[in-house]
PDB file of C-alpha atoms in Angstrom:
ATOM      1  CA  UNK A  32     -15.918 -14.457  17.841  1.00  0.00           C
ATOM      2  CA  UNK A  33     -15.206 -12.879  14.521  1.00  0.00           C
ATOM      3  CA  UNK A  34     -12.313 -14.132  12.452  1.00  0.00           C
ATOM      4  CA  UNK A  35     -10.798 -12.161   9.599  1.00  0.00           C
ATOM      5  CA  UNK A  36      -8.759 -14.030   6.991  1.00  0.00           C
ATOM      6  CA  UNK A  37      -6.403 -12.216   4.633  1.00  0.00           C
ATOM      7  CA  UNK A  38      -6.471 -14.195   1.396  1.00  0.00           C
ATOM      8  CA  UNK A  39      -3.395 -12.618  -0.148  1.00  0.00           C
ATOM      9  CA  UNK A  40      -3.108 -14.544  -3.373  1.00  0.00           C
ATOM     10  CA  UNK A  41      -1.803 -11.407  -5.116  1.00  0.00           C
ATOM     11  CA  UNK A  42       0.258  -9.986  -2.259  1.00  0.00           C
ATOM     12  CA  UNK A  43      -0.664  -7.260   0.193  1.00  0.00           C
ATOM     13  CA  UNK A  44      -0.082  -3.517   0.551  1.00  0.00           C
ATOM     14  CA  UNK A  45      -1.460  -0.947   2.975  1.00  0.00           C
ATOM     15  CA  UNK A  46      -3.921   0.529   0.522  1.00  0.00           C
ATOM     16  CA  UNK A  47      -5.164  -2.958  -0.506  1.00  0.00           C
ATOM     17  CA  UNK A  48      -5.845  -3.740   3.176  1.00  0.00           C
ATOM     18  CA  UNK A  49      -7.931  -0.593   3.674  1.00  0.00           C
ATOM     19  CA  UNK A  50      -9.768  -1.092   0.359  1.00  0.00           C
ATOM     20  CA  UNK A  51     -10.581  -4.717   1.251  1.00  0.00           C
ATOM     21  CA  UNK A  52     -11.835  -3.833   4.752  1.00  0.00           C
ATOM     22  CA  UNK A  53     -14.076  -1.068   3.368  1.00  0.00           C
ATOM     23  CA  UNK A  54     -15.289  -3.496   0.706  1.00  0.00           C
ATOM     24  CA  UNK A  55     -16.082  -6.049   3.431  1.00  0.00           C
ATOM     25  CA  UNK A  56     -18.311  -3.571   5.228  1.00  0.00           C
ATOM     26  CA  UNK A  57     -16.067  -1.393   7.415  1.00  0.00           C
ATOM     27  CA  UNK A  58     -17.315   2.196   7.491  1.00  0.00           C
ATOM     28  CA  UNK A  59     -15.050   4.578   5.569  1.00  0.00           C
ATOM     29  CA  UNK A  60     -16.637   7.540   7.317  1.00  0.00           C
ATOM     30  CA  UNK A  61     -15.473   6.191  10.679  1.00  0.00           C
ATOM     31  CA  UNK A  62     -12.024   6.002   9.108  1.00  0.00           C
ATOM     32  CA  UNK A  63     -12.158   9.613   7.952  1.00  0.00           C
ATOM     33  CA  UNK A  64     -13.392  10.862  11.327  1.00  0.00           C
ATOM     34  CA  UNK A  65     -10.981   8.828  13.435  1.00  0.00           C
ATOM     35  CA  UNK A  66      -7.988   9.835  11.302  1.00  0.00           C
ATOM     36  CA  UNK A  67      -8.779  13.489  11.991  1.00  0.00           C
ATOM     37  CA  UNK A  68      -7.502  12.851  15.513  1.00  0.00           C
ATOM     38  CA  UNK A  69      -3.989  12.815  14.062  1.00  0.00           C
ATOM     39  CA  UNK A  70      -4.376  16.476  13.126  1.00  0.00           C
ATOM     40  CA  UNK A  71      -2.678  16.123   9.774  1.00  0.00           C
ATOM     41  CA  UNK A  72      -5.726  16.485   7.541  1.00  0.00           C
ATOM     42  CA  UNK A  73      -4.134  19.368   5.731  1.00  0.00           C
ATOM     43  CA  UNK A  74      -1.632  16.907   4.278  1.00  0.00           C
ATOM     44  CA  UNK A  75      -3.902  14.368   2.622  1.00  0.00           C
ATOM     45  CA  UNK A  76      -7.304  13.536   1.321  1.00  0.00           C
ATOM     46  CA  UNK A  77      -8.791  10.038   1.159  1.00  0.00           C
ATOM     47  CA  UNK A  78     -10.515   8.527  -1.847  1.00  0.00           C
ATOM     48  CA  UNK A  79     -12.148   5.176  -2.295  1.00  0.00           C
ATOM     49  CA  UNK A  80     -14.086   3.951  -5.265  1.00  0.00           C
ATOM     50  CA  UNK A  81     -15.179   0.732  -6.890  1.00  0.00           C
ATOM     51  CA  UNK A  82     -13.016  -0.549  -9.719  1.00  0.00           C
ATOM     52  CA  UNK A  83     -13.158  -3.782 -11.676  1.00  0.00           C
ATOM     53  CA  UNK A  84      -9.985  -5.833 -11.718  1.00  0.00           C
ATOM     54  CA  UNK A  85     -10.035  -8.727 -14.183  1.00  0.00           C
ATOM     55  CA  UNK A  86     -13.759  -9.125 -13.693  1.00  0.00           C
ATOM     56  CA  UNK A  87     -13.861  -8.662  -9.914  1.00  0.00           C
ATOM     57  CA  UNK A  88     -15.468  -5.576  -8.451  1.00  0.00           C
ATOM     58  CA  UNK A  89     -13.199  -4.308  -5.729  1.00  0.00           C
ATOM     59  CA  UNK A  90     -12.572  -1.138  -3.736  1.00  0.00           C
ATOM     60  CA  UNK A  91      -9.541   0.999  -4.563  1.00  0.00           C
ATOM     61  CA  UNK A  92      -8.418   3.157  -1.667  1.00  0.00           C
ATOM     62  CA  UNK A  93      -6.120   6.096  -2.181  1.00  0.00           C
ATOM     63  CA  UNK A  94      -4.421   8.644  -0.059  1.00  0.00           C
ATOM     64  CA  UNK A  95      -3.980  11.789  -2.112  1.00  0.00           C
ATOM     65  CA  UNK A  96      -1.184  13.937  -0.714  1.00  0.00           C
ATOM     66  CA  UNK A  97      -2.055  17.593  -0.815  1.00  0.00           C
ATOM     67  CA  UNK A  98       0.249  20.325  -1.678  1.00  0.00           C
ATOM     68  CA  UNK A  99       1.641  18.865  -4.752  1.00  0.00           C
ATOM     69  CA  UNK A 100       0.531  19.053  -8.099  1.00  0.00           C
ATOM     70  CA  UNK A 101      -0.255  15.579  -8.654  1.00  0.00           C
ATOM     71  CA  UNK A 102      -1.242  13.664  -6.060  1.00  0.00           C
ATOM     72  CA  UNK A 103       0.799  11.027  -5.933  1.00  0.00           C
ATOM     73  CA  UNK A 104      -0.802  10.263  -3.384  1.00  0.00           C
ATOM     74  CA  UNK A 105      -0.946   7.144  -2.873  1.00  0.00           C
ATOM     75  CA  UNK A 106       1.890   6.235  -3.845  1.00  0.00           C
ATOM     76  CA  UNK A 107       0.683   4.474  -6.036  1.00  0.00           C
ATOM     77  CA  UNK A 108      -0.979   3.957  -8.631  1.00  0.00           C
ATOM     78  CA  UNK A 109      -1.959   6.801  -9.838  1.00  0.00           C
ATOM     79  CA  UNK A 110       0.599   8.655  -9.537  1.00  0.00           C
ATOM     80  CA  UNK A 111       2.288   6.882 -11.675  1.00  0.00           C
ATOM     81  CA  UNK A 112       0.530   7.442 -14.256  1.00  0.00           C
ATOM     82  CA  UNK A 113       0.486  10.713 -14.215  1.00  0.00           C
ATOM     83  CA  UNK A 114       3.418  11.635 -13.229  1.00  0.00           C
ATOM     84  CA  UNK A 115       5.211   9.928 -15.369  1.00  0.00           C
ATOM     85  CA  UNK A 116       7.070  12.457 -16.226  1.00  0.00           C
ATOM     86  CA  UNK A 117       8.563  12.325 -13.241  1.00  0.00           C
ATOM     87  CA  UNK A 118       8.707   9.130 -12.628  1.00  0.00           C
ATOM     88  CA  UNK A 119      11.685   8.858 -13.928  1.00  0.00           C
ATOM     89  CA  UNK A 120      13.329  10.864 -11.963  1.00  0.00           C
ATOM     90  CA  UNK A 121      12.161   9.515  -9.112  1.00  0.00           C
ATOM     91  CA  UNK A 122      13.130   6.668  -9.625  1.00  0.00           C
ATOM     92  CA  UNK A 123      14.784   6.790  -6.843  1.00  0.00           C
ATOM     93  CA  UNK A 124      13.068   6.707  -4.271  1.00  0.00           C
ATOM     94  CA  UNK A 125      12.208   4.762  -2.152  1.00  0.00           C
ATOM     95  CA  UNK A 126      11.754   2.195  -2.511  1.00  0.00           C
ATOM     96  CA  UNK A 127       9.514   1.462  -0.225  1.00  0.00           C
ATOM     97  CA  UNK A 128       6.814   3.087  -0.841  1.00  0.00           C
ATOM     98  CA  UNK A 129       7.271   1.993  -3.747  1.00  0.00           C
ATOM     99  CA  UNK A 130       5.221  -0.248  -3.396  1.00  0.00           C
ATOM    100  CA  UNK A 131       3.073   1.209  -5.370  1.00  0.00           C
ATOM    101  CA  UNK A 132       3.160   3.245  -7.569  1.00  0.00           C
ATOM    102  CA  UNK A 133       6.090   2.783  -8.819  1.00  0.00           C
ATOM    103  CA  UNK A 134       5.962   0.765 -11.251  1.00  0.00           C
ATOM    104  CA  UNK A 135       4.173   1.803 -13.648  1.00  0.00           C
ATOM    105  CA  UNK A 136       4.944   4.778 -13.980  1.00  0.00           C
ATOM    106  CA  UNK A 137       6.869   5.296 -16.530  1.00  0.00           C
ATOM    107  CA  UNK A 138       7.261   4.339 -19.427  1.00  0.00           C
ATOM    108  CA  UNK A 139       4.243   3.085 -19.927  1.00  0.00           C
ATOM    109  CA  UNK A 140       2.302   5.409 -18.998  1.00  0.00           C
ATOM    110  CA  UNK A 141       2.238   6.811 -21.971  1.00  0.00           C
ATOM    111  CA  UNK A 142       1.498   4.173 -23.775  1.00  0.00           C
ATOM    112  CA  UNK A 143      -1.067   3.500 -21.781  1.00  0.00           C
ATOM    113  CA  UNK A 144      -3.151   4.751 -23.395  1.00  0.00           C
ATOM    114  CA  UNK A 145      -3.329   2.095 -25.305  1.00  0.00           C
ATOM    115  CA  UNK A 146      -2.688  -0.643 -23.665  1.00  0.00           C
ATOM    116  CA  UNK A 147      -4.543  -1.338 -21.491  1.00  0.00           C
ATOM    117  CA  UNK A 148      -6.454  -2.627 -23.151  1.00  0.00           C
ATOM    118  CA  UNK A 149      -6.845  -4.834 -20.680  1.00  0.00           C
ATOM    119  CA  UNK A 150      -7.008  -3.153 -17.930  1.00  0.00           C
ATOM    120  CA  UNK A 151      -9.327  -1.109 -19.178  1.00  0.00           C
ATOM    121  CA  UNK A 152     -11.823  -2.284 -17.567  1.00  0.00           C
ATOM    122  CA  UNK A 153     -11.041  -0.375 -14.996  1.00  0.00           C
ATOM    123  CA  UNK A 154      -9.904   2.352 -16.203  1.00  0.00           C
ATOM    124  CA  UNK A 155     -12.928   3.512 -16.589  1.00  0.00           C
ATOM    125  CA  UNK A 156     -13.658   3.850 -13.470  1.00  0.00           C
ATOM    126  CA  UNK A 157     -10.957   5.163 -12.389  1.00  0.00           C
ATOM    127  CA  UNK A 158     -10.522   7.373 -14.594  1.00  0.00           C
ATOM    128  CA  UNK A 159      -9.624   9.087 -11.896  1.00  0.00           C
ATOM    129  CA  UNK A 160      -7.303   7.491 -10.437  1.00  0.00           C
ATOM    130  CA  UNK A 161      -5.520   7.350 -13.319  1.00  0.00           C
ATOM    131  CA  UNK A 162      -3.990   4.574 -12.494  1.00  0.00           C
ATOM    132  CA  UNK A 163      -5.828   2.849 -14.660  1.00  0.00           C
ATOM    133  CA  UNK A 164      -4.612   2.795 -17.612  1.00  0.00           C
ATOM    134  CA  UNK A 165      -1.433   2.431 -16.941  1.00  0.00           C
ATOM    135  CA  UNK A 166      -0.605  -0.004 -15.010  1.00  0.00           C
ATOM    136  CA  UNK A 167      -2.274  -2.585 -16.123  1.00  0.00           C
ATOM    137  CA  UNK A 168      -0.735  -2.632 -18.914  1.00  0.00           C
ATOM    138  CA  UNK A 169       2.057  -3.748 -17.632  1.00  0.00           C
ATOM    139  CA  UNK A 170       1.130  -6.443 -16.488  1.00  0.00           C
ATOM    140  CA  UNK A 171       4.034  -7.171 -17.861  1.00  0.00           C
ATOM    141  CA  UNK A 172       5.984  -6.526 -15.282  1.00  0.00           C
ATOM    142  CA  UNK A 173       8.905  -5.256 -16.442  1.00  0.00           C
ATOM    143  CA  UNK A 174       8.134  -2.181 -15.562  1.00  0.00           C
ATOM    144  CA  UNK A 175       9.013  -2.194 -12.376  1.00  0.00           C
ATOM    145  CA  UNK A 176      11.988  -1.322 -11.901  1.00  0.00           C
ATOM    146  CA  UNK A 177      11.540   1.898 -12.446  1.00  0.00           C
ATOM    147  CA  UNK A 178       8.870   2.962 -11.005  1.00  0.00           C
ATOM    148  CA  UNK A 179       8.639   3.980  -7.971  1.00  0.00           C
ATOM    149  CA  UNK A 180      10.395   6.292  -7.989  1.00  0.00           C
ATOM    150  CA  UNK A 181       8.368   8.857  -7.941  1.00  0.00           C
ATOM    151  CA  UNK A 182       6.144  10.197  -6.260  1.00  0.00           C
ATOM    152  CA  UNK A 183       7.717  10.586  -3.367  1.00  0.00           C
ATOM    153  CA  UNK A 184      10.478  12.255  -4.068  1.00  0.00           C
ATOM    154  CA  UNK A 185       8.799  15.049  -4.463  1.00  0.00           C
ATOM    155  CA  UNK A 186       7.048  14.830  -1.732  1.00  0.00           C
ATOM    156  CA  UNK A 187       9.863  14.901  -0.081  1.00  0.00           C
ATOM    157  CA  UNK A 188      10.881  17.843  -1.015  1.00  0.00           C
ATOM    158  CA  UNK A 189       7.958  19.406  -0.087  1.00  0.00           C
ATOM    159  CA  UNK A 190       7.210  17.297   2.266  1.00  0.00           C
ATOM    160  CA  UNK A 191       8.592  19.275   4.716  1.00  0.00           C
ATOM    161  CA  UNK A 192       9.057  16.997   7.344  1.00  0.00           C
ATOM    162  CA  UNK A 193      10.825  13.848   7.131  1.00  0.00           C
ATOM    163  CA  UNK A 194       9.118  12.398  10.068  1.00  0.00           C
ATOM    164  CA  UNK A 195      11.204  10.242  12.302  1.00  0.00           C
ATOM    165  CA  UNK A 196       9.991   7.071  13.931  1.00  0.00           C
ATOM    166  CA  UNK A 197       9.679   9.019  17.172  1.00  0.00           C
ATOM    167  CA  UNK A 198       7.597  11.756  15.557  1.00  0.00           C
ATOM    168  CA  UNK A 199       5.155   9.151  14.320  1.00  0.00           C
ATOM    169  CA  UNK A 200       4.957   7.424  17.707  1.00  0.00           C
ATOM    170  CA  UNK A 201       4.188  10.771  19.335  1.00  0.00           C
ATOM    171  CA  UNK A 202       1.554  11.554  16.700  1.00  0.00           C
ATOM    172  CA  UNK A 203      -0.218   8.235  17.342  1.00  0.00           C
ATOM    173  CA  UNK A 204       0.123   8.375  21.133  1.00  0.00           C
ATOM    174  CA  UNK A 205      -1.293  11.867  21.458  1.00  0.00           C
ATOM    175  CA  UNK A 206      -4.174  11.419  19.004  1.00  0.00           C
ATOM    176  CA  UNK A 207      -6.661  10.115  21.532  1.00  0.00           C
ATOM    177  CA  UNK A 208      -7.448   6.779  19.849  1.00  0.00           C
ATOM    178  CA  UNK A 209      -8.760   3.862  21.870  1.00  0.00           C
ATOM    179  CA  UNK A 210      -5.943   1.856  23.455  1.00  0.00           C
ATOM    180  CA  UNK A 211      -6.603  -1.010  21.060  1.00  0.00           C
ATOM    181  CA  UNK A 212      -6.236   1.138  17.970  1.00  0.00           C
ATOM    182  CA  UNK A 213      -3.208   2.926  19.396  1.00  0.00           C
ATOM    183  CA  UNK A 214      -1.424  -0.267  20.428  1.00  0.00           C
ATOM    184  CA  UNK A 215      -2.092  -2.009  17.120  1.00  0.00           C
ATOM    185  CA  UNK A 216      -0.871   0.968  15.082  1.00  0.00           C
ATOM    186  CA  UNK A 217       2.264   1.383  17.217  1.00  0.00           C
ATOM    187  CA  UNK A 218       3.119  -2.324  16.908  1.00  0.00           C
ATOM    188  CA  UNK A 219       2.840  -2.187  13.111  1.00  0.00           C
ATOM    189  CA  UNK A 220       4.962   0.963  12.891  1.00  0.00           C
ATOM    190  CA  UNK A 221       7.566  -0.505  15.192  1.00  0.00           C
ATOM    191  CA  UNK A 222       7.800  -3.556  12.952  1.00  0.00           C
ATOM    192  CA  UNK A 223       8.635  -1.340   9.962  1.00  0.00           C
ATOM    193  CA  UNK A 224      10.953   0.945  11.941  1.00  0.00           C
ATOM    194  CA  UNK A 225      12.940  -1.980  13.312  1.00  0.00           C
ATOM    195  CA  UNK A 226      13.285  -3.532   9.871  1.00  0.00           C
ATOM    196  CA  UNK A 227      14.466  -0.272   8.288  1.00  0.00           C
ATOM    197  CA  UNK A 228      16.872   0.336  11.173  1.00  0.00           C
ATOM    198  CA  UNK A 229      18.282  -3.155  10.903  1.00  0.00           C
ATOM    199  CA  UNK A 230      18.874  -2.836   7.183  1.00  0.00           C
ATOM    200  CA  UNK A 231      20.404   0.614   7.319  1.00  0.00           C
ATOM    201  CA  UNK A 232      22.383  -0.197  10.464  1.00  0.00           C
ATOM    202  CA  UNK A 233      20.807   2.542  12.559  1.00  0.00           C
ATOM    203  CA  UNK A 234      18.861   2.587  15.783  1.00  0.00           C
ATOM    204  CA  UNK A 235      15.110   2.924  15.853  1.00  0.00           C
ATOM    205  CA  UNK A 236      15.376   6.502  17.045  1.00  0.00           C
ATOM    206  CA  UNK A 237      17.254   7.439  13.905  1.00  0.00           C
ATOM    207  CA  UNK A 238      14.914   5.851  11.402  1.00  0.00           C
ATOM    208  CA  UNK A 239      13.290   8.442   9.153  1.00  0.00           C
ATOM    209  CA  UNK A 240      10.079   7.719   7.455  1.00  0.00           C
ATOM    210  CA  UNK A 241      10.266   9.751   4.380  1.00  0.00           C
ATOM    211  CA  UNK A 242      11.182   6.642   2.761  1.00  0.00           C
ATOM    212  CA  UNK A 243       8.194   4.881   3.761  1.00  0.00           C
ATOM    213  CA  UNK A 244       6.070   7.633   2.386  1.00  0.00           C
ATOM    214  CA  UNK A 245       5.328   8.782   5.851  1.00  0.00           C
ATOM    215  CA  UNK A 246       1.843  10.148   5.338  1.00  0.00           C
ATOM    216  CA  UNK A 247       0.679   7.220   3.250  1.00  0.00           C
ATOM    217  CA  UNK A 248       2.086   4.768   5.735  1.00  0.00           C
ATOM    218  CA  UNK A 249       0.587   6.552   8.702  1.00  0.00           C
ATOM    219  CA  UNK A 250      -2.854   6.545   7.069  1.00  0.00           C
ATOM    220  CA  UNK A 251      -2.629   2.924   5.912  1.00  0.00           C
ATOM    221  CA  UNK A 252      -1.357   1.616   9.245  1.00  0.00           C
ATOM    222  CA  UNK A 253      -3.508   3.668  11.601  1.00  0.00           C
ATOM    223  CA  UNK A 254      -6.440   3.152   9.201  1.00  0.00           C
ATOM    224  CA  UNK A 255      -6.011  -0.634   9.270  1.00  0.00           C
ATOM    225  CA  UNK A 256      -5.971  -0.551  13.096  1.00  0.00           C
ATOM    226  CA  UNK A 257      -9.108   1.632  13.173  1.00  0.00           C
ATOM    227  CA  UNK A 258     -11.068  -0.592  10.770  1.00  0.00           C
ATOM    228  CA  UNK A 259     -10.030  -3.950  12.273  1.00  0.00           C
ATOM    229  CA  UNK A 260     -11.275  -2.734  15.653  1.00  0.00           C
ATOM    230  CA  UNK A 261     -14.375  -1.130  14.157  1.00  0.00           C
ATOM    231  CA  UNK A 262     -15.269  -4.523  12.656  1.00  0.00           C
ATOM    232  CA  UNK A 263     -14.814  -6.185  16.078  1.00  0.00           C
ATOM    233  CA  UNK A 264     -12.409  -8.767  14.754  1.00  0.00           C
ATOM    234  CA  UNK A 265     -11.130 -11.051  17.468  1.00  0.00           C
ATOM    235  CA  UNK A 266      -8.843 -13.330  15.439  1.00  0.00           C
ATOM    236  CA  UNK A 267      -6.834 -12.595  12.302  1.00  0.00           C
ATOM    237  CA  UNK A 268      -5.356 -15.328  10.111  1.00  0.00           C
ATOM    238  CA  UNK A 269      -3.694 -15.063   6.738  1.00  0.00           C
ATOM    239  CA  UNK A 270      -2.622 -17.063   3.743  1.00  0.00           C
ATOM    240  CA  UNK A 271       1.146 -17.371   3.142  1.00  0.00           C
ATOM    241  CA  UNK A 272       2.445 -14.184   1.530  1.00  0.00           C
ATOM    242  CA  UNK A 273       3.510 -14.103  -2.132  1.00  0.00           C
ATOM    243  CA  UNK A 274       6.191 -11.473  -2.541  1.00  0.00           C
ATOM    244  CA  UNK A 275       6.789 -11.463  -6.298  1.00  0.00           C
ATOM    245  CA  UNK A 276      10.128 -11.552  -8.054  1.00  0.00           C
ATOM    246  CA  UNK A 277      12.305  -9.290 -10.200  1.00  0.00           C
ATOM    247  CA  UNK A 278      13.797  -5.957  -9.207  1.00  0.00           C
ATOM    248  CA  UNK A 279      12.645  -2.549  -8.059  1.00  0.00           C
ATOM    249  CA  UNK A 280      14.401   0.765  -7.912  1.00  0.00           C
ATOM    250  CA  UNK A 281      14.477   2.572  -4.606  1.00  0.00           C
ATOM    251  CA  UNK A 282      16.352   5.453  -3.112  1.00  0.00           C
ATOM    252  CA  UNK A 283      19.433   3.483  -2.720  1.00  0.00           C
ATOM    253  CA  UNK A 284      19.575   1.840  -6.156  1.00  0.00           C
ATOM    254  CA  UNK A 285      18.124  -1.247  -7.818  1.00  0.00           C
ATOM    255  CA  UNK A 286      17.102  -3.945  -5.376  1.00  0.00           C
ATOM    256  CA  UNK A 287      15.706  -7.430  -5.580  1.00  0.00           C
ATOM    257  CA  UNK A 288      12.043  -8.108  -4.863  1.00  0.00           C
ATOM    258  CA  UNK A 289      11.036  -8.512  -2.128  1.00  0.00           C
ATOM    259  CA  UNK A 290      12.709  -5.276  -1.065  1.00  0.00           C
ATOM    260  CA  UNK A 291      15.043  -5.793   1.909  1.00  0.00           C
ATOM    261  CA  UNK A 292      12.701  -4.121   4.407  1.00  0.00           C
ATOM    262  CA  UNK A 293       9.778  -6.262   3.244  1.00  0.00           C
ATOM    263  CA  UNK A 294      11.776  -9.452   3.616  1.00  0.00           C
ATOM    264  CA  UNK A 295      13.038  -8.420   7.062  1.00  0.00           C
ATOM    265  CA  UNK A 296       9.447  -7.711   8.168  1.00  0.00           C
ATOM    266  CA  UNK A 297       8.359 -11.134   6.906  1.00  0.00           C
ATOM    267  CA  UNK A 298      10.809 -13.056   9.113  1.00  0.00           C
ATOM    268  CA  UNK A 299       8.900 -15.931  10.672  1.00  0.00           C
ATOM    269  CA  UNK A 300       6.044 -15.492   8.194  1.00  0.00           C
ATOM    270  CA  UNK A 301       5.574 -18.129   5.465  1.00  0.00           C
ATOM    271  CA  UNK A 302       6.195 -16.534   2.104  1.00  0.00           C
ATOM    272  CA  UNK A 303       5.110 -18.078  -1.124  1.00  0.00           C
ATOM    273  CA  UNK A 304       6.894 -18.333  -4.426  1.00  0.00           C
ATOM    274  CA  UNK A 305       5.365 -16.370  -7.256  1.00  0.00           C
ATOM    275  CA  UNK A 306       6.520 -15.845 -10.796  1.00  0.00           C
ATOM    276  CA  UNK A 307       4.978 -12.431 -11.080  1.00  0.00           C
ATOM    277  CA  UNK A 308       7.726  -9.939 -11.792  1.00  0.00           C
ATOM    278  CA  UNK A 309       6.437  -7.247  -9.580  1.00  0.00           C
ATOM    279  CA  UNK A 310       6.543  -6.115  -5.997  1.00  0.00           C
ATOM    280  CA  UNK A 311       3.394  -7.841  -4.789  1.00  0.00           C
ATOM    281  CA  UNK A 312       3.919  -7.145  -1.106  1.00  0.00           C
ATOM    282  CA  UNK A 313       5.066  -3.806   0.238  1.00  0.00           C
ATOM    283  CA  UNK A 314       6.690  -3.121   3.593  1.00  0.00           C
ATOM    284  CA  UNK A 315       3.479  -1.563   4.918  1.00  0.00           C
ATOM    285  CA  UNK A 316       1.329  -4.515   3.817  1.00  0.00           C
ATOM    286  CA  UNK A 317       3.897  -6.969   5.199  1.00  0.00           C
ATOM    287  CA  UNK A 318       3.991  -5.174   8.560  1.00  0.00           C
ATOM    288  CA  UNK A 319       0.189  -5.051   8.886  1.00  0.00           C
ATOM    289  CA  UNK A 320      -0.222  -8.765   8.214  1.00  0.00           C
ATOM    290  CA  UNK A 321       2.815  -9.893  10.210  1.00  0.00           C
ATOM    291  CA  UNK A 322       1.605  -8.017  13.315  1.00  0.00           C
ATOM    292  CA  UNK A 323      -2.105  -8.858  13.018  1.00  0.00           C
ATOM    293  CA  UNK A 324      -2.099 -12.485  11.886  1.00  0.00           C
ATOM    294  CA  UNK A 325      -1.721 -15.076  14.552  1.00  0.00           C
ATOM    295  CA  UNK A 326      -1.617 -17.955  12.113  1.00  0.00           C
ATOM    296  CA  UNK A 327      -0.739 -18.413   8.419  1.00  0.00           C
ATOM    297  CA  UNK A 328      -2.893 -21.134   6.951  1.00  0.00           C
ATOM    298  CA  UNK A 329      -5.486 -22.098   4.374  1.00  0.00           C
ATOM    299  CA  UNK A 330      -8.967 -20.594   4.788  1.00  0.00           C
ATOM    300  CA  UNK A 331     -10.031 -21.585   8.313  1.00  0.00           C
ATOM    301  CA  UNK A 332     -13.278 -23.365   9.176  1.00  0.00           C
ATOM    302  CA  UNK A 333     -15.904 -20.690   9.685  1.00  0.00           C
ATOM    303  CA  UNK A 334     -19.345 -19.497   8.649  1.00  0.00           C
ATOM    304  CA  UNK A 335     -18.599 -16.719   6.164  1.00  0.00           C
ATOM    305  CA  UNK A 336     -20.374 -13.441   6.894  1.00  0.00           C
ATOM    306  CA  UNK A 337     -18.715 -10.915   4.618  1.00  0.00           C
ATOM    307  CA  UNK A 338     -16.108 -10.753   1.869  1.00  0.00           C
ATOM    308  CA  UNK A 339     -14.155  -7.775   0.618  1.00  0.00           C
ATOM    309  CA  UNK A 340     -11.814  -7.192  -2.305  1.00  0.00           C
ATOM    310  CA  UNK A 341      -9.215  -4.413  -2.112  1.00  0.00           C
ATOM    311  CA  UNK A 342      -7.640  -3.357  -5.401  1.00  0.00           C
ATOM    312  CA  UNK A 343      -3.914  -2.946  -5.874  1.00  0.00           C
ATOM    313  CA  UNK A 344      -2.378  -0.586  -8.308  1.00  0.00           C
ATOM    314  CA  UNK A 345      -1.403  -3.011 -10.979  1.00  0.00           C
ATOM    315  CA  UNK A 346      -3.312  -5.082 -13.421  1.00  0.00           C
ATOM    316  CA  UNK A 347      -1.983  -8.482 -14.390  1.00  0.00           C
ATOM    317  CA  UNK A 348      -2.978 -10.583 -17.347  1.00  0.00           C
ATOM    318  CA  UNK A 349      -3.913 -13.729 -15.599  1.00  0.00           C
ATOM    319  CA  UNK A 350      -5.193 -12.861 -12.191  1.00  0.00           C
ATOM    320  CA  UNK A 351      -6.831  -9.964 -10.423  1.00  0.00           C
ATOM    321  CA  UNK A 352      -4.425  -7.832  -8.402  1.00  0.00           C
ATOM    322  CA  UNK A 353      -6.655  -7.686  -5.348  1.00  0.00           C
ATOM    323  CA  UNK A 354      -6.465  -8.650  -1.693  1.00  0.00           C
ATOM    324  CA  UNK A 355      -9.470 -10.656  -0.519  1.00  0.00           C
ATOM    325  CA  UNK A 356     -10.575 -10.545   3.095  1.00  0.00           C
ATOM    326  CA  UNK A 357     -13.047 -13.086   4.428  1.00  0.00           C
ATOM    327  CA  UNK A 358     -14.805 -12.370   7.719  1.00  0.00           C
ATOM    328  CA  UNK A 359     -16.698 -15.142   9.470  1.00  0.00           C
ATOM    329  CA  UNK A 360     -17.681 -16.668  12.751  1.00  0.00           C
TER     330      UNK A 360
END
């Protein structure tokens, strides 16, 4: 019996889950191959690399959306940075997605350069990702608000399709995954769709996922289902979920953290107070953990076999923005 414990001391997002599972020994090549069954590879490319967050080596996972200049890919992080420019604009969006990227974006970015000082560390690595710099900086938080904006928007635009909840269900059902992977992914998506529908006052059939950064969410959710089953996990438990505090900007305006969809998804899940002014938990991360975890508790009694750290997009002064997963028997 293998137990997986999500130690979410710094929150949880879809990309942090995938990064942590890869870091704990899941095979990213299985992920790449299995995701091809969705037949949307022309829309994204996956990247994962080691970064150092406040002294902890962790795996940063990114979905780079193709067909746009920058990738915002993954919502997150990076984008931000780069985009900045945009960011602003974006602002809007989504919120959700938000999760990520958002934040940083802006303003800072620029600065970044500097800042980061801290961050730095990473940066390096990342270079790529870009993220680096930026965010960290922030640490400070403030940022947020802004952020998110971004990326998406664009996407949107381009992003041709605003996939509806039904489109995504069909995509997952016809992909040819094992029943376990399919059922897990559909349950997680349904959790997000129901929360969005409840908040916007619309039925599940009318929920559109542009907001949730459809491609990113599809990859993060289906990817989490693929890797949990690849690792042969029989029981999943989690720490209580810190959600952060402050405000974020989404499509519909400036909202409190946790964003309404995130809070709705976390009904019946113990959340934990945190003074970090940032969106620590995104709707996708909340949905993955609320569907998978059968108990929210301290680290359970087990013989530890592997540990993984998945990097988030931000860098905070006093603690690493990573999700730790502990797998044991």
